[in-house]
CSV table of C-alpha atoms in Angstrom, one decimal:
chain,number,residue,atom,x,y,z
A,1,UNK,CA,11.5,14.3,-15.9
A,2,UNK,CA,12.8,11.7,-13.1
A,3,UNK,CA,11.9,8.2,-13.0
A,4,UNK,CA,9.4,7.1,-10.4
A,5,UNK,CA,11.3,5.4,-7.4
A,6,UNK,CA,12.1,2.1,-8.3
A,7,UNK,CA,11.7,0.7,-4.8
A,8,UNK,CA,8.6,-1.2,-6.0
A,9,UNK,CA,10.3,-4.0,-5.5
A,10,UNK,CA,12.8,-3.2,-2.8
A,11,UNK,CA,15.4,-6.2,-2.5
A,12,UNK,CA,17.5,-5.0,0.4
A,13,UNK,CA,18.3,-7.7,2.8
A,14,UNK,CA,15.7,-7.2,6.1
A,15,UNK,CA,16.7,-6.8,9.8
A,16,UNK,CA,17.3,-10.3,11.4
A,17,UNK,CA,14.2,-11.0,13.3
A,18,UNK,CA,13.6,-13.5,15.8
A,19,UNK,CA,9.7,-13.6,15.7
A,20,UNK,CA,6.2,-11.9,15.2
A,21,UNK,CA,4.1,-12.3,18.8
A,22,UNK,CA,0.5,-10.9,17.1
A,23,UNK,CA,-0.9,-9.1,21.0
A,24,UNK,CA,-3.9,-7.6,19.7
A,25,UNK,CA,-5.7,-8.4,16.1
A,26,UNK,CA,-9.1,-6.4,14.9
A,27,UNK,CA,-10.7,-7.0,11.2
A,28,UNK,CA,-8.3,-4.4,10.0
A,29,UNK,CA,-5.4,-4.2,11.7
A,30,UNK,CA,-2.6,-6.5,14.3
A,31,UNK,CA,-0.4,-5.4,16.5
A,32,UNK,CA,2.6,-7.4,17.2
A,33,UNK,CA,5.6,-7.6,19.2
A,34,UNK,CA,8.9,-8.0,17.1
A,35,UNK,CA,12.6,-8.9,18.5
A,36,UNK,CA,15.3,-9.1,17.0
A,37,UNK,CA,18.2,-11.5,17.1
A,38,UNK,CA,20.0,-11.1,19.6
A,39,UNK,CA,17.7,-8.6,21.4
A,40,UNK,CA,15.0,-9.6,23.8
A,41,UNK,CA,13.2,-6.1,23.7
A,42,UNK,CA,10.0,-5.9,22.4
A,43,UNK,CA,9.4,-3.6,19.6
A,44,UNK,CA,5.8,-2.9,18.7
A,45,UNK,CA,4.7,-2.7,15.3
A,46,UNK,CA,0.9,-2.3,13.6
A,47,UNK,CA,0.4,-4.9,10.7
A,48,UNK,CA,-2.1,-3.4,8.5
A,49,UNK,CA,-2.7,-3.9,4.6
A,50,UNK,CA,-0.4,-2.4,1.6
A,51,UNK,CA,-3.1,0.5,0.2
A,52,UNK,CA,-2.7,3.2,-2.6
A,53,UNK,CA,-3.1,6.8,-3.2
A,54,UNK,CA,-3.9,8.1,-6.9
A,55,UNK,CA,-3.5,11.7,-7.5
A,56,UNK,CA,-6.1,12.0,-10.2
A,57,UNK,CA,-6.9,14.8,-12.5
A,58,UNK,CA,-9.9,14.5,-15.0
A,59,UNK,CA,-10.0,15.7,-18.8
A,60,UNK,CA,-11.0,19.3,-17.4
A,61,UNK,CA,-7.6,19.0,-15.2
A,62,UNK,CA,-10.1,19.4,-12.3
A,63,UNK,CA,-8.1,16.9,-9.6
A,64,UNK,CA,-10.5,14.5,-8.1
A,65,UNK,CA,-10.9,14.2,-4.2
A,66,UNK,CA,-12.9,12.5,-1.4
A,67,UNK,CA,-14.6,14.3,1.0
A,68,UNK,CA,-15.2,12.0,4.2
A,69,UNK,CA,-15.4,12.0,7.8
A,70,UNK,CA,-12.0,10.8,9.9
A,71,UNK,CA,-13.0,9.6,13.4
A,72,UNK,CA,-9.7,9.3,14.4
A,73,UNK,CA,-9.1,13.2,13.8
A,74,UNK,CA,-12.6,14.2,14.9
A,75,UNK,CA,-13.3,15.8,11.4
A,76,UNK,CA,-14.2,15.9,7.6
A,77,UNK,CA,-11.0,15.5,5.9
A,78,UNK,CA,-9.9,16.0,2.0
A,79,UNK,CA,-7.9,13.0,0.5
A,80,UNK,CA,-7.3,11.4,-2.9
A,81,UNK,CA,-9.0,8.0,-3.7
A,82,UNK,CA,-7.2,5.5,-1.4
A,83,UNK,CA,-7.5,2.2,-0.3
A,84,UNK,CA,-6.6,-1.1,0.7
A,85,UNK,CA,-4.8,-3.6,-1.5
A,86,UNK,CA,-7.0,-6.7,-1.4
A,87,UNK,CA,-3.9,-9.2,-1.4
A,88,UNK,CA,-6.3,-12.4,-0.5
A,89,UNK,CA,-8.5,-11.8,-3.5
A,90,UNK,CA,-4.7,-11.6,-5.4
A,91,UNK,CA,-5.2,-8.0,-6.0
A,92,UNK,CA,-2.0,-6.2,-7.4
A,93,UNK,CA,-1.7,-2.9,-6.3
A,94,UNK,CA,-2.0,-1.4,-9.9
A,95,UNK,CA,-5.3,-3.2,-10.1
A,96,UNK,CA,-6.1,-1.6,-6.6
A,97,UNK,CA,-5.5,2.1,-7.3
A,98,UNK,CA,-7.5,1.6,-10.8
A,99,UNK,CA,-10.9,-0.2,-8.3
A,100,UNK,CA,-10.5,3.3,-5.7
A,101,UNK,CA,-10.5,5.5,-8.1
A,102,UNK,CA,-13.6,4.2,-9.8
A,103,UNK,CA,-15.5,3.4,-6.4
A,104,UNK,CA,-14.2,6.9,-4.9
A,105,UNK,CA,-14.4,9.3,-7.5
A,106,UNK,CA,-16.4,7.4,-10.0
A,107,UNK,CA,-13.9,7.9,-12.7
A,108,UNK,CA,-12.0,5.4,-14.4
A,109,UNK,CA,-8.8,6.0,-16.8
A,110,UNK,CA,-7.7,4.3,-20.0
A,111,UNK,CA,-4.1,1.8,-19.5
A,112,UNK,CA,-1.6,4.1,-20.3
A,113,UNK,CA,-2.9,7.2,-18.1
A,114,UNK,CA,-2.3,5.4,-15.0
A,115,UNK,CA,1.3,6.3,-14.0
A,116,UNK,CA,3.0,4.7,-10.7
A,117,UNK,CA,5.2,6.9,-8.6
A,118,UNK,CA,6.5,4.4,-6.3
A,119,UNK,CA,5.8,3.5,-3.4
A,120,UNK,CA,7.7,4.3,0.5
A,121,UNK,CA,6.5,3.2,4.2
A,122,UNK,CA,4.1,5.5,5.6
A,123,UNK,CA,5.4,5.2,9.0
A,124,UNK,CA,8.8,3.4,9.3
A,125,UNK,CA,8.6,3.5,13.7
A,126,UNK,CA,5.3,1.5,13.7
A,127,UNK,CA,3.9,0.6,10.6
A,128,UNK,CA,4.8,-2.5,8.4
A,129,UNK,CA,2.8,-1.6,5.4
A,130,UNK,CA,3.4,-0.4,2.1
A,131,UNK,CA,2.2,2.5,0.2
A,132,UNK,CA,1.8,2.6,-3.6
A,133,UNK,CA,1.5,6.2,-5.4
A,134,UNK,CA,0.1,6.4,-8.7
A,135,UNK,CA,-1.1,9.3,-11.0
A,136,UNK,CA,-3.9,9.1,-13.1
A,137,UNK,CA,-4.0,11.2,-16.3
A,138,UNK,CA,-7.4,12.1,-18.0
A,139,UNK,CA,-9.6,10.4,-15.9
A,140,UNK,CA,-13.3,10.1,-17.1
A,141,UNK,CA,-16.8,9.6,-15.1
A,142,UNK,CA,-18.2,6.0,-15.7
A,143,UNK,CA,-21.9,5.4,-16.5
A,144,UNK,CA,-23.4,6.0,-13.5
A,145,UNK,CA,-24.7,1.8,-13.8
A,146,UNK,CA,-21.2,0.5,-14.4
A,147,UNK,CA,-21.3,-2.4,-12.3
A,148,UNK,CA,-17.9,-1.4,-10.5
A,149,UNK,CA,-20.0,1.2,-9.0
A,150,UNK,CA,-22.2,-1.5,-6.9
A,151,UNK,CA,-19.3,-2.1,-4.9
A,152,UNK,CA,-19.2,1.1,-3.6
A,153,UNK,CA,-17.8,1.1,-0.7
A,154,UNK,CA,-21.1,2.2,2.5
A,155,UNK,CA,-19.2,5.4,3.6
A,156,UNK,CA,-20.4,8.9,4.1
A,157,UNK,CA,-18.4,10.2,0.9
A,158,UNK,CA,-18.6,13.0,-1.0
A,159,UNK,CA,-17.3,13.6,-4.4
A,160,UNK,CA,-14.8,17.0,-5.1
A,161,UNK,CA,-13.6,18.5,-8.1
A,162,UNK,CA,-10.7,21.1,-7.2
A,163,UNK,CA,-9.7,23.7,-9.6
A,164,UNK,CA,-7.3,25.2,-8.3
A,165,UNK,CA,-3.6,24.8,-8.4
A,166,UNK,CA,-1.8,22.3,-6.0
A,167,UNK,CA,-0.1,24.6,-4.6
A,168,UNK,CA,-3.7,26.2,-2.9
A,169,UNK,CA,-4.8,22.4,-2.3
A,170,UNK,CA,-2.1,21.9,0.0
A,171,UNK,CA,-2.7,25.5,2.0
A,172,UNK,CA,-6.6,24.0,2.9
A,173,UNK,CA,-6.8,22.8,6.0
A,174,UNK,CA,-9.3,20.0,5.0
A,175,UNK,CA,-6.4,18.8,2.8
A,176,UNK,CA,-4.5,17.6,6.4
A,177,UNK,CA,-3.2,13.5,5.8
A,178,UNK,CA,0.7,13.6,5.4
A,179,UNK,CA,0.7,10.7,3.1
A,180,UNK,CA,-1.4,12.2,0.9
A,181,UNK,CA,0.8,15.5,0.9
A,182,UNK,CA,3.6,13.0,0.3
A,183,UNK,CA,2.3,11.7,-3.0
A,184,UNK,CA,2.2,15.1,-4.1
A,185,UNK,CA,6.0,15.6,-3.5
A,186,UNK,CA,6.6,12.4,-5.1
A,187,UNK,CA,4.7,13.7,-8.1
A,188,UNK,CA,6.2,17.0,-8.6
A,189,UNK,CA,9.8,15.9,-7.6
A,190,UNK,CA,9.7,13.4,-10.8
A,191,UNK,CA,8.1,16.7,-12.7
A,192,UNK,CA,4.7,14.8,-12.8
A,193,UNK,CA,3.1,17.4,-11.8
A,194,UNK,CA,3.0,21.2,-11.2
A,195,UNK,CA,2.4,23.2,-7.8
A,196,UNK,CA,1.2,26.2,-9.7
């Protein structure tokens, strides 16, 4: 089995910049202009929260999903439980992936069945972010008045439980965000998981 990609804590030495010009800032998101020494050209990048992905399979081996509506796409999309990494509140991103899958799928996992897979850049032209991948082994529904569950986040969600292999998963057409087809690969290239 291969080790998960040990860039959690990537130490390579960063591009020489000469400044971050924020042009544009909403509640969830900045964009800002970035030179480089040297180079007066403006390069436009979105500054937007780390978040995780957890694949999550439950003690059935059902995987859990997230049913939810993706204005940007114009449709109801299939994902696993992601989510923002609440840095301010000192959030790690461990202690992130465990909050989504509880608030997403309702299901929560004991310590040693939450496995990371690393993490990558979603989108290295435009994106400055982060993405963590963990797995989550055995995962169990909570009592429907665990308090985690009152921070739920308001969205039109729904709940699935796939049976199927991952292999059909990733044929659906509801299944459609690249990052989320990513973690799989990640997964089964470290022999995490199975497509069939």
């Amino acid at each position: 089995m291969s080790q998960p990609r040990n860039d959690f804590n990537d130490h390579r030495d960063p591009i020489a910049t000469a400044h971050d010009t924020i042009v544009f800032q909403t509640p969830w998101f900045a964009i800002a202009t970035r030179s480089l020494t040297g180079d007066d050209r403006p390069y436009y990048i979105m500054l937007v929260p780390d978040f995780v992905v957890v694949i999550a399979r439950d003690c059935q081996g059902r995987w859990l999903l997230v049913e939810q509506e993706r204005p940007a796409v114009g449709r109801r999309t299939w994902e696993w439980a992601s989510g923002h990494v609440e840095t301010a509140r000192g959030e790690t991103p461990e202690q992130a992936a465990r909050r989504e899958l509880v608030e997403e799928t309702g299901h929560d996992i004991d310590d040693d069945h939450l496995i990371p897979l690393g993490s990558f850049h979603p989108d290295t032209g435009r994106l400055a972010n982060r993405m963590w991948c963990y797995l989550a082994l055995d995962a169990a529904p909570v009592d429907p008045h665990d308090p985690r569950l009152a921070g739920r986040e308001e969205l039109d969600l729904r709940r699935v439980m796939w049976d199927g292999s991952l292999a059909q998963l990733l044929q659906r057409p509801e299944f459609a965000c690249g990052s989320h087809l990513g973690v799989v690969a990640l997964a089964a290239t470290q022999g995490r998981v199975t497509l069939t």
